[in-house]
Short mmCIF file of N, CA and C in Angstrom, two decimals:
data_model
loop_
_atom_site.label_atom_id
_atom_site.label_comp_id
_atom_site.label_asym_id
_atom_site.label_seq_id
_atom_site.Cartn_x
_atom_site.Cartn_y
_atom_site.Cartn_z
N MET A 1 0.87 -1.31 0.57
CA MET A 1 0.12 0.10 -0.32
C MET A 1 0.76 1.56 -0.04
N SER A 2 0.39 2.04 -0.79
CA SER A 2 1.09 3.68 -0.97
C SER A 2 0.26 4.15 -0.65
N LEU A 3 0.76 5.35 0.12
CA LEU A 3 1.27 6.77 0.47
C LEU A 3 0.36 7.65 -0.65
N ILE A 4 -0.50 7.86 -1.17
CA ILE A 4 -1.21 9.11 -2.05
C ILE A 4 -1.14 10.88 -1.74
N THR A 5 -1.28 10.55 -1.20
CA THR A 5 -1.32 12.07 -0.80
C THR A 5 -1.60 12.99 1.21
N GLU A 6 -1.68 13.69 1.33
CA GLU A 6 -1.43 14.08 2.88
C GLU A 6 -1.17 15.29 2.94
N TYR A 7 -1.93 15.49 3.53
CA TYR A 7 -1.50 17.31 4.30
C TYR A 7 -1.52 17.31 6.41
N SER A 8 -1.27 18.41 6.53
CA SER A 8 -0.95 18.34 7.98
C SER A 8 -1.45 20.41 8.78
N THR A 9 -1.67 20.19 9.23
CA THR A 9 -2.33 21.85 10.42
C THR A 9 -1.71 21.51 11.14
N ASN A 10 -1.32 22.40 12.24
CA ASN A 10 -1.89 23.08 13.56
C ASN A 10 -2.93 23.82 14.37
N VAL A 11 -3.94 23.97 14.23
CA VAL A 11 -4.51 24.11 15.07
C VAL A 11 -5.47 24.37 17.01
N LEU A 12 -5.95 25.22 16.96
CA LEU A 12 -6.18 25.73 18.24
C LEU A 12 -6.91 25.49 18.75
N PRO A 13 -7.67 24.79 19.44
CA PRO A 13 -8.27 24.40 19.44
C PRO A 13 -9.33 24.78 20.79
N GLY A 14 -10.07 26.07 21.42
CA GLY A 14 -10.70 26.55 21.62
C GLY A 14 -11.59 26.64 22.54
N HIS A 15 -12.28 25.69 22.26
CA HIS A 15 -13.61 24.74 22.72
C HIS A 15 -12.72 23.35 23.13
N MET A 16 -11.74 22.70 23.10
CA MET A 16 -11.36 21.40 23.40
C MET A 16 -11.97 20.73 21.96
N LEU A 17 -11.78 21.12 20.80
CA LEU A 17 -12.54 20.72 19.52
C LEU A 17 -12.18 20.15 17.60
N VAL A 18 -12.16 19.92 16.90
CA VAL A 18 -11.51 20.02 16.24
C VAL A 18 -12.69 19.44 15.07
N GLU A 19 -12.64 19.91 13.95
CA GLU A 19 -13.57 19.69 12.58
C GLU A 19 -13.23 19.49 11.47
N VAL A 20 -13.59 18.22 11.29
CA VAL A 20 -12.77 17.69 9.88
C VAL A 20 -14.56 17.57 9.01
N TYR A 21 -14.58 18.13 8.23
CA TYR A 21 -15.88 17.84 7.54
C TYR A 21 -15.43 18.43 5.49
N ASP A 22 -16.48 17.80 5.28
CA ASP A 22 -16.50 17.93 3.61
C ASP A 22 -16.72 19.79 3.15
N ALA A 23 -16.89 20.12 2.11
CA ALA A 23 -16.64 21.20 2.34
C ALA A 23 -18.45 22.17 2.60
N ASP A 24 -18.67 21.47 1.66
CA ASP A 24 -20.08 21.60 1.69
C ASP A 24 -21.32 20.90 2.53
N ALA A 25 -20.42 20.63 3.69
CA ALA A 25 -21.29 19.99 4.64
C ALA A 25 -21.78 21.26 5.23
N CYS A 26 -23.25 20.88 5.95
CA CYS A 26 -24.16 21.83 6.83
C CYS A 26 -24.04 22.54 7.81
N LEU A 27 -24.84 21.07 8.71
CA LEU A 27 -25.88 21.64 9.72
C LEU A 27 -24.51 20.48 10.55
N GLY A 28 -23.72 21.32 12.22
CA GLY A 28 -23.82 19.29 13.11
C GLY A 28 -23.81 18.70 13.11
N ASP A 29 -24.27 17.77 14.08
CA ASP A 29 -24.34 16.64 14.74
C ASP A 29 -24.11 16.43 16.12
N ASP A 30 -25.36 16.44 16.58
CA ASP A 30 -25.35 16.50 18.68
C ASP A 30 -24.86 15.57 18.71
N GLU A 31 -25.56 14.05 17.75
CA GLU A 31 -24.62 13.36 18.51
C GLU A 31 -23.90 13.03 18.72
N ALA A 32 -23.09 12.93 17.63
CA ALA A 32 -21.61 13.10 16.87
C ALA A 32 -20.95 13.28 18.40
N PHE A 33 -21.06 15.16 18.87
CA PHE A 33 -20.31 15.61 19.10
C PHE A 33 -20.20 15.30 20.26
N LEU A 34 -21.52 14.38 20.54
CA LEU A 34 -21.27 14.07 22.52
C LEU A 34 -20.32 12.30 22.57
N ARG A 35 -20.61 11.68 21.29
CA ARG A 35 -20.07 10.76 21.26
C ARG A 35 -18.37 10.98 21.26
N SER A 36 -17.82 11.86 20.63
CA SER A 36 -16.61 12.59 20.90
C SER A 36 -16.10 12.70 21.73
N ARG A 37 -16.15 13.16 22.56
CA ARG A 37 -16.08 13.18 24.55
C ARG A 37 -15.84 11.63 24.82
N THR A 38 -16.55 10.97 24.94
CA THR A 38 -16.11 9.58 25.25
C THR A 38 -15.65 8.58 24.50
N GLN A 39 -15.17 8.48 22.75
CA GLN A 39 -14.22 7.63 22.01
C GLN A 39 -13.18 9.40 21.19
N VAL A 40 -13.74 9.95 21.97
CA VAL A 40 -11.97 10.92 21.20
C VAL A 40 -12.18 11.82 19.98
N VAL A 41 -12.88 10.84 18.68
CA VAL A 41 -13.16 10.62 17.09
C VAL A 41 -14.44 11.07 17.43
N ALA A 42 -15.25 11.03 16.46
CA ALA A 42 -16.51 9.91 16.46
C ALA A 42 -16.92 11.64 15.00
N GLY A 43 -18.49 11.43 14.43
CA GLY A 43 -18.40 11.70 13.42
C GLY A 43 -20.09 11.18 12.60
N ASN A 44 -20.68 11.53 12.19
CA ASN A 44 -21.75 11.51 11.09
C ASN A 44 -21.74 10.76 9.79
N GLY A 45 -20.67 10.42 9.41
CA GLY A 45 -20.43 10.48 7.84
C GLY A 45 -19.89 11.50 6.83
N TYR A 46 -20.43 12.53 7.58
CA TYR A 46 -20.18 13.83 6.86
C TYR A 46 -18.68 15.07 7.78
N ARG A 47 -19.12 14.91 8.90
CA ARG A 47 -17.98 15.89 9.72
C ARG A 47 -17.67 14.72 11.42
N LEU A 48 -16.76 14.63 11.03
CA LEU A 48 -15.44 14.18 11.98
C LEU A 48 -15.89 14.75 13.52
N TYR A 49 -15.49 15.04 14.72
CA TYR A 49 -15.16 15.92 15.72
C TYR A 49 -14.36 15.51 16.41
N VAL A 50 -13.03 15.76 16.77
CA VAL A 50 -11.71 15.99 17.38
C VAL A 50 -11.70 16.21 18.57
N GLN A 51 -12.38 15.66 19.76
CA GLN A 51 -12.26 15.82 20.80
C GLN A 51 -10.57 15.66 21.58
N THR A 52 -10.73 17.71 21.80
CA THR A 52 -8.86 17.31 22.63
C THR A 52 -8.55 16.92 23.65
N GLY A 53 -7.67 17.39 24.50
CA GLY A 53 -6.99 16.84 25.63
C GLY A 53 -6.63 17.94 26.38
N GLN A 54 -7.31 19.49 26.09
CA GLN A 54 -6.88 20.61 26.37
C GLN A 54 -7.39 21.62 25.38
N ARG A 55 -7.09 23.34 25.69
CA ARG A 55 -7.20 23.89 24.65
C ARG A 55 -7.11 24.97 25.25
N ASP A 56 -5.52 24.82 25.18
CA ASP A 56 -5.00 25.72 24.98
C ASP A 56 -3.65 25.84 24.20
N ILE A 57 -3.07 24.54 24.61
CA ILE A 57 -2.18 24.17 23.19
C ILE A 57 -1.91 23.73 21.81
N GLU A 58 -1.81 24.33 20.87
CA GLU A 58 -1.94 24.21 19.25
C GLU A 58 -2.22 22.53 19.27
N VAL A 59 -2.50 22.00 18.65
CA VAL A 59 -3.11 20.73 18.05
C VAL A 59 -3.00 20.22 16.79
N ARG A 60 -1.49 19.28 16.60
CA ARG A 60 -1.59 18.70 15.19
C ARG A 60 -2.40 18.04 14.36
N VAL A 61 -2.83 18.39 12.98
CA VAL A 61 -4.10 16.96 12.66
C VAL A 61 -3.39 17.23 11.73
N ALA A 62 -3.41 16.27 10.98
CA ALA A 62 -2.97 15.20 9.97
C ALA A 62 -3.62 13.94 9.18
N ILE A 63 -4.00 14.43 7.56
CA ILE A 63 -4.62 13.55 6.28
C ILE A 63 -4.09 12.85 5.94
N ARG A 64 -3.32 11.77 6.01
CA ARG A 64 -3.60 10.83 4.62
C ARG A 64 -4.08 9.69 4.34
N ILE A 65 -4.25 10.24 2.66
CA ILE A 65 -4.60 9.09 1.70
C ILE A 65 -3.75 8.00 1.67
N TRP A 66 -4.60 6.48 1.39
CA TRP A 66 -3.84 5.88 0.87
C TRP A 66 -4.02 5.28 -0.51
N ASP A 67 -4.09 4.33 -0.88
CA ASP A 67 -4.32 3.68 -2.03
C ASP A 67 -5.08 2.21 -1.92
N ALA A 68 -4.87 1.86 -0.13
CA ALA A 68 -5.63 0.49 0.34
C ALA A 68 -6.31 0.93 1.76
N PRO A 69 -6.97 -0.35 1.92
CA PRO A 69 -6.72 -0.07 3.88
C PRO A 69 -5.73 -0.20 4.30
N ARG A 70 -5.18 -0.33 5.66
CA ARG A 70 -3.64 -0.57 6.19
C ARG A 70 -4.41 0.11 7.36
N LYS A 71 -3.20 -1.27 8.20
CA LYS A 71 -3.55 -0.41 10.15
C LYS A 71 -2.80 0.35 10.68
N PRO A 72 -3.69 0.54 11.61
CA PRO A 72 -3.39 1.30 12.73
C PRO A 72 -2.16 1.38 13.18
N PRO A 73 -1.36 2.12 13.11
CA PRO A 73 0.72 1.99 14.14
C PRO A 73 0.26 1.80 15.02
N GLU A 74 0.95 0.77 15.61
CA GLU A 74 0.92 -0.60 17.02
C GLU A 74 1.49 1.28 18.12
N ASP A 75 1.80 2.16 18.18
CA ASP A 75 1.73 3.23 20.00
C ASP A 75 1.15 3.73 19.39
N ALA A 76 -0.01 3.71 18.41
CA ALA A 76 -0.82 5.14 18.19
C ALA A 76 -1.26 5.17 20.08
N GLU A 77 -1.72 6.02 20.87
CA GLU A 77 -2.56 6.38 22.74
C GLU A 77 -4.29 5.59 22.16
N GLY A 78 -4.70 5.93 20.94
CA GLY A 78 -5.94 5.25 20.64
C GLY A 78 -6.17 5.50 19.61
N VAL A 79 -7.10 4.23 19.24
CA VAL A 79 -7.62 4.40 18.04
C VAL A 79 -9.10 4.09 17.29
N VAL A 80 -10.02 5.16 16.04
CA VAL A 80 -11.65 4.67 16.16
C VAL A 80 -11.84 3.94 14.91
N PRO A 81 -12.21 3.48 14.15
CA PRO A 81 -12.86 4.08 12.60
C PRO A 81 -13.95 4.87 12.40
N VAL A 82 -13.94 5.61 11.59
CA VAL A 82 -14.20 6.12 10.48
C VAL A 82 -14.55 6.57 9.15
N SER A 83 -15.29 7.17 9.02
CA SER A 83 -16.14 6.95 7.65
C SER A 83 -16.18 8.75 7.27
N LEU A 84 -16.37 9.26 6.09
CA LEU A 84 -15.74 10.59 5.72
C LEU A 84 -16.50 10.34 4.43
N GLU A 85 -17.07 11.43 3.79
CA GLU A 85 -17.81 11.18 2.69
C GLU A 85 -17.54 13.36 2.34
N SER A 86 -17.34 12.95 1.19
CA SER A 86 -16.72 14.23 0.68
C SER A 86 -17.38 14.33 -0.25
N GLU A 87 -18.48 15.30 -0.52
CA GLU A 87 -18.78 15.75 -2.24
C GLU A 87 -18.49 15.62 -3.55
N THR A 88 -17.38 17.18 -2.40
CA THR A 88 -16.89 18.56 -2.89
C THR A 88 -15.54 18.06 -3.46
N GLY A 89 -14.46 17.20 -3.08
CA GLY A 89 -13.88 16.23 -2.96
C GLY A 89 -12.58 17.70 -1.56
N GLN A 90 -12.78 18.19 -1.60
CA GLN A 90 -12.56 18.64 -0.23
C GLN A 90 -12.60 18.97 1.33
N LEU A 91 -11.48 19.14 1.90
CA LEU A 91 -12.04 18.55 3.35
C LEU A 91 -11.45 19.57 3.78
N VAL A 92 -12.06 20.34 5.10
CA VAL A 92 -11.60 21.90 5.72
C VAL A 92 -11.37 20.84 7.13
N VAL A 93 -10.59 21.49 7.62
CA VAL A 93 -10.01 21.68 8.77
C VAL A 93 -10.49 22.81 10.18
N SER A 94 -10.92 22.80 10.87
CA SER A 94 -11.89 23.75 11.32
C SER A 94 -12.18 23.81 13.09
N GLU A 95 -11.55 24.84 14.20
CA GLU A 95 -11.57 24.41 15.42
C GLU A 95 -13.30 25.85 15.76
N ILE A 96 -13.78 25.54 16.13
CA ILE A 96 -15.42 26.28 16.61
C ILE A 96 -15.38 27.20 16.47
N ALA A 97 -13.91 27.84 17.43
CA ALA A 97 -14.65 29.48 17.99
C ALA A 97 -13.84 30.37 16.76
N PHE A 98 -12.36 29.80 15.66
CA PHE A 98 -11.72 30.39 16.16
C PHE A 98 -11.79 29.90 14.12
N GLY A 99 -12.52 28.72 13.83
CA GLY A 99 -12.81 28.87 12.55
C GLY A 99 -11.91 27.73 11.50
N PRO A 100 -12.13 28.26 10.20
CA PRO A 100 -11.30 27.38 9.37
C PRO A 100 -9.53 27.33 9.29
N SER A 101 -8.46 26.28 9.80
CA SER A 101 -7.42 26.08 9.52
C SER A 101 -6.85 25.84 8.61
N GLY A 102 -7.25 24.98 8.03
CA GLY A 102 -6.87 24.47 6.41
C GLY A 102 -7.98 23.80 5.84
N VAL A 103 -7.42 23.38 4.24
CA VAL A 103 -8.18 22.89 2.95
C VAL A 103 -7.40 21.59 2.99
N MET A 104 -8.16 20.50 3.14
CA MET A 104 -7.41 19.81 1.84
C MET A 104 -8.50 19.63 0.69
N ASP A 105 -7.38 19.27 -0.54
CA ASP A 105 -7.53 19.09 -1.56
C ASP A 105 -8.05 17.21 -2.29
N LEU A 106 -9.58 16.29 -2.20
CA LEU A 106 -8.52 14.82 -2.54
C LEU A 106 -9.03 14.39 -3.42
N PRO A 107 -8.02 13.40 -3.62
CA PRO A 107 -7.80 13.08 -5.34
C PRO A 107 -8.68 12.84 -5.94
N ARG A 108 -10.26 12.66 -5.05
CA ARG A 108 -11.19 13.02 -5.44
C ARG A 108 -12.32 12.82 -4.69
N PRO A 109 -13.45 13.16 -5.48
CA PRO A 109 -14.56 13.07 -4.67
C PRO A 109 -15.22 11.64 -3.88
N GLY A 110 -15.60 11.61 -3.18
CA GLY A 110 -16.10 10.45 -2.62
C GLY A 110 -16.26 10.29 -0.84
N VAL A 111 -16.11 8.46 -1.05
CA VAL A 111 -16.66 8.16 0.47
C VAL A 111 -15.84 7.62 0.93
N TYR A 112 -14.94 8.27 1.56
CA TYR A 112 -13.45 7.21 2.32
C TYR A 112 -13.40 6.86 3.23
N GLY A 113 -13.06 5.74 3.65
CA GLY A 113 -13.15 4.64 4.92
C GLY A 113 -11.12 4.52 5.92
N GLY A 114 -11.74 4.26 7.05
CA GLY A 114 -10.21 4.18 7.37
C GLY A 114 -10.82 4.42 9.27
N HIS A 115 -9.41 4.70 10.01
CA HIS A 115 -9.68 5.19 11.28
C HIS A 115 -8.50 6.22 11.42
N ALA A 116 -8.99 6.91 13.01
CA ALA A 116 -7.92 8.57 13.19
C ALA A 116 -7.23 7.69 14.31
N THR A 117 -5.62 7.93 14.60
CA THR A 117 -5.37 7.48 16.27
C THR A 117 -4.86 9.03 16.29
N TRP A 118 -4.58 9.15 17.63
CA TRP A 118 -3.87 10.31 18.15
C TRP A 118 -3.09 9.75 18.83
N SER A 119 -1.70 10.94 18.82
CA SER A 119 -0.96 10.36 20.27
C SER A 119 0.04 11.62 20.60
N GLY A 120 0.54 11.94 22.06
CA GLY A 120 1.28 13.10 22.51
C GLY A 120 -0.28 13.43 23.54
N ARG A 121 -0.93 12.89 23.44
CA ARG A 121 -2.16 13.65 23.96
C ARG A 121 -1.73 13.69 25.44
N GLU A 122 -2.01 12.32 25.77
CA GLU A 122 -1.21 12.10 27.44
C GLU A 122 -0.65 12.46 28.14
N ALA A 123 1.12 12.64 27.55
CA ALA A 123 2.25 13.79 27.86
C ALA A 123 1.13 15.57 27.76
N THR A 124 0.14 15.88 26.17
CA THR A 124 0.32 17.18 26.52
C THR A 124 -1.02 17.32 27.65
N VAL A 125 -1.59 16.46 27.74
CA VAL A 125 -2.48 16.18 29.55
C VAL A 125 -2.01 17.65 30.08
N ALA A 126 -0.80 15.69 30.73
CA ALA A 126 -0.09 16.63 31.72
C ALA A 126 0.93 17.47 32.09
N TYR A 127 1.46 18.03 31.05
CA TYR A 127 1.96 19.11 31.28
C TYR A 127 1.04 20.38 31.36
N TYR A 128 0.31 20.09 30.39
CA TYR A 128 -1.43 21.69 30.86
C TYR A 128 -1.48 21.05 32.40
N ARG A 129 -1.78 20.27 32.50
CA ARG A 129 -2.00 20.86 34.48
C ARG A 129 -1.25 20.81 35.12
N ARG A 130 -0.04 21.03 35.15
CA ARG A 130 1.10 21.17 35.61
C ARG A 130 1.34 22.19 35.42
N CYS A 131 1.01 22.98 33.95
CA CYS A 131 1.45 24.54 34.03
C CYS A 131 0.52 24.95 34.31
N HIS A 132 -0.73 25.06 34.71
CA HIS A 132 -1.33 25.74 35.26
C HIS A 132 -1.39 25.58 37.61
N ARG A 133 -0.95 23.85 37.60
CA ARG A 133 -0.45 24.05 38.54
C ARG A 133 0.55 25.42 39.31
N LEU A 134 1.16 24.63 38.47
CA LEU A 134 2.20 25.59 38.92
C LEU A 134 2.30 26.99 38.73
N ALA A 135 1.03 27.62 38.18
CA ALA A 135 0.74 29.13 37.99
C ALA A 135 0.38 29.08 38.99
N ALA A 136 -0.51 28.80 39.34
CA ALA A 136 -1.58 28.75 40.97
C ALA A 136 -0.88 28.90 42.22
N GLU A 137 -0.14 27.56 41.78
CA GLU A 137 1.38 27.74 43.23
C GLU A 137 2.10 29.27 42.47
N GLU A 138 2.62 29.24 42.23
CA GLU A 138 3.78 30.21 42.09
C GLU A 138 3.20 32.02 41.68
N ARG A 139 1.47 32.19 41.49
CA ARG A 139 1.79 33.18 40.74
C ARG A 139 2.49 33.57 40.26
N TRP A 140 2.69 32.39 38.91
CA TRP A 140 3.34 33.42 37.46
C TRP A 140 2.05 34.56 36.78
N GLU A 141 2.96 35.48 36.84
CA GLU A 141 2.48 36.58 35.73
C GLU A 141 1.75 36.66 34.52
N ALA A 142 1.64 37.65 34.28
CA ALA A 142 0.67 37.54 32.73
C ALA A 142 1.78 36.96 31.76
N GLY A 143 1.26 36.53 30.68
CA GLY A 143 1.57 35.93 30.18
C GLY A 143 3.05 34.97 30.27
N ARG A 144 2.89 34.56 31.07
CA ARG A 144 4.27 33.32 31.38
C ARG A 144 2.99 31.81 30.82
N LEU A 145 1.68 31.76 31.61
CA LEU A 145 1.13 31.00 31.35
C LEU A 145 1.12 29.91 29.51
N GLU A 146 0.79 31.65 28.93
CA GLU A 146 0.83 31.63 27.60
C GLU A 146 2.12 30.89 27.12
N ALA A 147 3.94 31.73 27.49
CA ALA A 147 4.52 31.45 26.87
C ALA A 147 4.53 29.75 27.07
N ALA A 148 4.42 29.32 28.62
CA ALA A 148 4.05 27.69 28.54
C ALA A 148 4.03 26.99 27.43
N TRP A 149 2.74 28.01 26.73
CA TRP A 149 2.21 26.96 25.56
C TRP A 149 2.97 26.83 24.84
N LYS A 150 4.03 27.41 24.47
CA LYS A 150 4.18 27.12 23.38
C LYS A 150 6.10 26.35 23.39
N GLN A 151 6.07 26.16 24.86
CA GLN A 151 7.29 25.35 24.71
C GLN A 151 6.91 23.80 25.27
N CYS A 152 6.14 23.38 25.18
CA CYS A 152 5.22 22.04 24.73
C CYS A 152 6.60 20.97 24.93
N PRO A 153 6.57 20.62 25.40
CA PRO A 153 7.47 19.28 24.69
C PRO A 153 7.07 18.00 23.65
N ALA A 154 5.65 18.07 23.88
CA ALA A 154 5.18 17.03 23.45
C ALA A 154 4.41 17.61 22.37
N VAL A 155 3.59 17.06 21.72
CA VAL A 155 2.59 17.04 20.41
C VAL A 155 1.54 16.65 20.39
N GLU A 156 0.20 16.97 21.02
CA GLU A 156 -0.47 16.15 20.36
C GLU A 156 -1.32 16.04 19.52
N GLN A 157 -1.21 14.91 18.27
CA GLN A 157 -1.56 15.00 17.23
C GLN A 157 -2.59 13.90 16.92
N TYR A 158 -3.05 14.18 16.17
CA TYR A 158 -4.45 12.99 16.12
C TYR A 158 -3.89 13.15 14.14
N THR A 159 -4.38 12.11 13.66
CA THR A 159 -4.46 11.42 12.43
C THR A 159 -5.50 10.15 11.96
N LEU A 160 -5.54 11.32 10.72
CA LEU A 160 -7.11 10.32 10.21
C LEU A 160 -5.84 9.53 9.07
N ASP A 161 -6.39 8.47 8.76
CA ASP A 161 -5.17 7.67 7.55
C ASP A 161 -7.04 7.00 6.46
N LEU A 162 -7.13 7.08 5.66
CA LEU A 162 -8.52 7.05 5.45
C LEU A 162 -7.44 6.31 3.46
N TRP A 163 -9.11 5.66 2.82
CA TRP A 163 -8.43 5.57 1.81
C TRP A 163 -10.19 4.73 0.42
N PHE A 164 -9.62 5.15 -0.40
CA PHE A 164 -11.58 5.36 -1.44
C PHE A 164 -12.20 3.95 -1.23
N VAL A 165 -13.30 4.31 -0.71
CA VAL A 165 -14.54 3.63 -0.75
C VAL A 165 -14.89 2.65 -1.71
N ARG A 166 -15.59 4.38 -2.62
CA ARG A 166 -16.54 4.42 -3.79
C ARG A 166 -16.91 5.59 -3.53
N GLU A 167 -17.51 5.57 -4.88
CA GLU A 167 -18.62 7.02 -5.06
C GLU A 167 -19.95 7.86 -4.34
N SER A 168 -19.63 9.13 -3.94
CA SER A 168 -21.22 9.07 -3.61
C SER A 168 -22.20 8.92 -3.65
N GLU A 169 -23.11 8.43 -3.28
CA GLU A 169 -24.46 8.08 -4.23
C GLU A 169 -24.66 9.45 -4.73
N PRO A 170 -26.24 9.25 -5.54
CA PRO A 170 -26.49 10.82 -6.25
C PRO A 170 -27.92 11.18 -4.89
N GLU A 171 -27.78 12.33 -4.94
CA GLU A 171 -28.97 12.43 -3.90
C GLU A 171 -30.49 13.15 -4.46
N ASP A 172 -30.93 12.15 -3.83
CA ASP A 172 -32.72 12.72 -4.96
C ASP A 172 -32.54 14.19 -5.27
N ASP A 173 -33.93 14.54 -6.60
CA ASP A 173 -33.78 15.47 -6.30
C ASP A 173 -34.76 16.14 -5.54
N TRP A 174 -34.94 16.72 -5.16
CA TRP A 174 -36.44 17.10 -4.49
C TRP A 174 -36.98 18.77 -4.42
N TYR A 175 -35.94 19.22 -5.42
CA TYR A 175 -37.04 19.74 -6.12
C TYR A 175 -37.88 19.57 -7.09
N GLU A 176 -37.99 18.47 -7.47
CA GLU A 176 -39.40 17.80 -8.37
C GLU A 176 -40.68 17.85 -7.85
#
């Protein structure tokens, strides 16, 4: 199996949430959002919700498109199966409060299956909590906590490994 294309971007998860969705996806999905709180990544077919471990340190989101199914890496902290349909052939990576962070052009529109994995989440959360504790105990001056976020030794990363499954089903023309 070969890597066809990949894309990555850093996202500031102000509400501990990153979304990946088709450029034409409309409404969100409360049920999928709630599932992301327990399984980290959840979706409704057109939109994936990624529940990050903290809200102030940038996270990395990587999307890799493969020519065939592949197994998740053994060293991942977590893994969940995902499916994502993109009728436009463009995926948007976005943070709910700050908006889109980037757009990836897929090799072709359609339905992609795969898995989401994450790494660095536990280490980033531990660092985040330690900094908050030290800031309170030592009464850090304004700006010191924000500077600490930029020096985080770990990278909280979420990777979507996807492969083409099938063409999108044509929608019924409801105007007729």
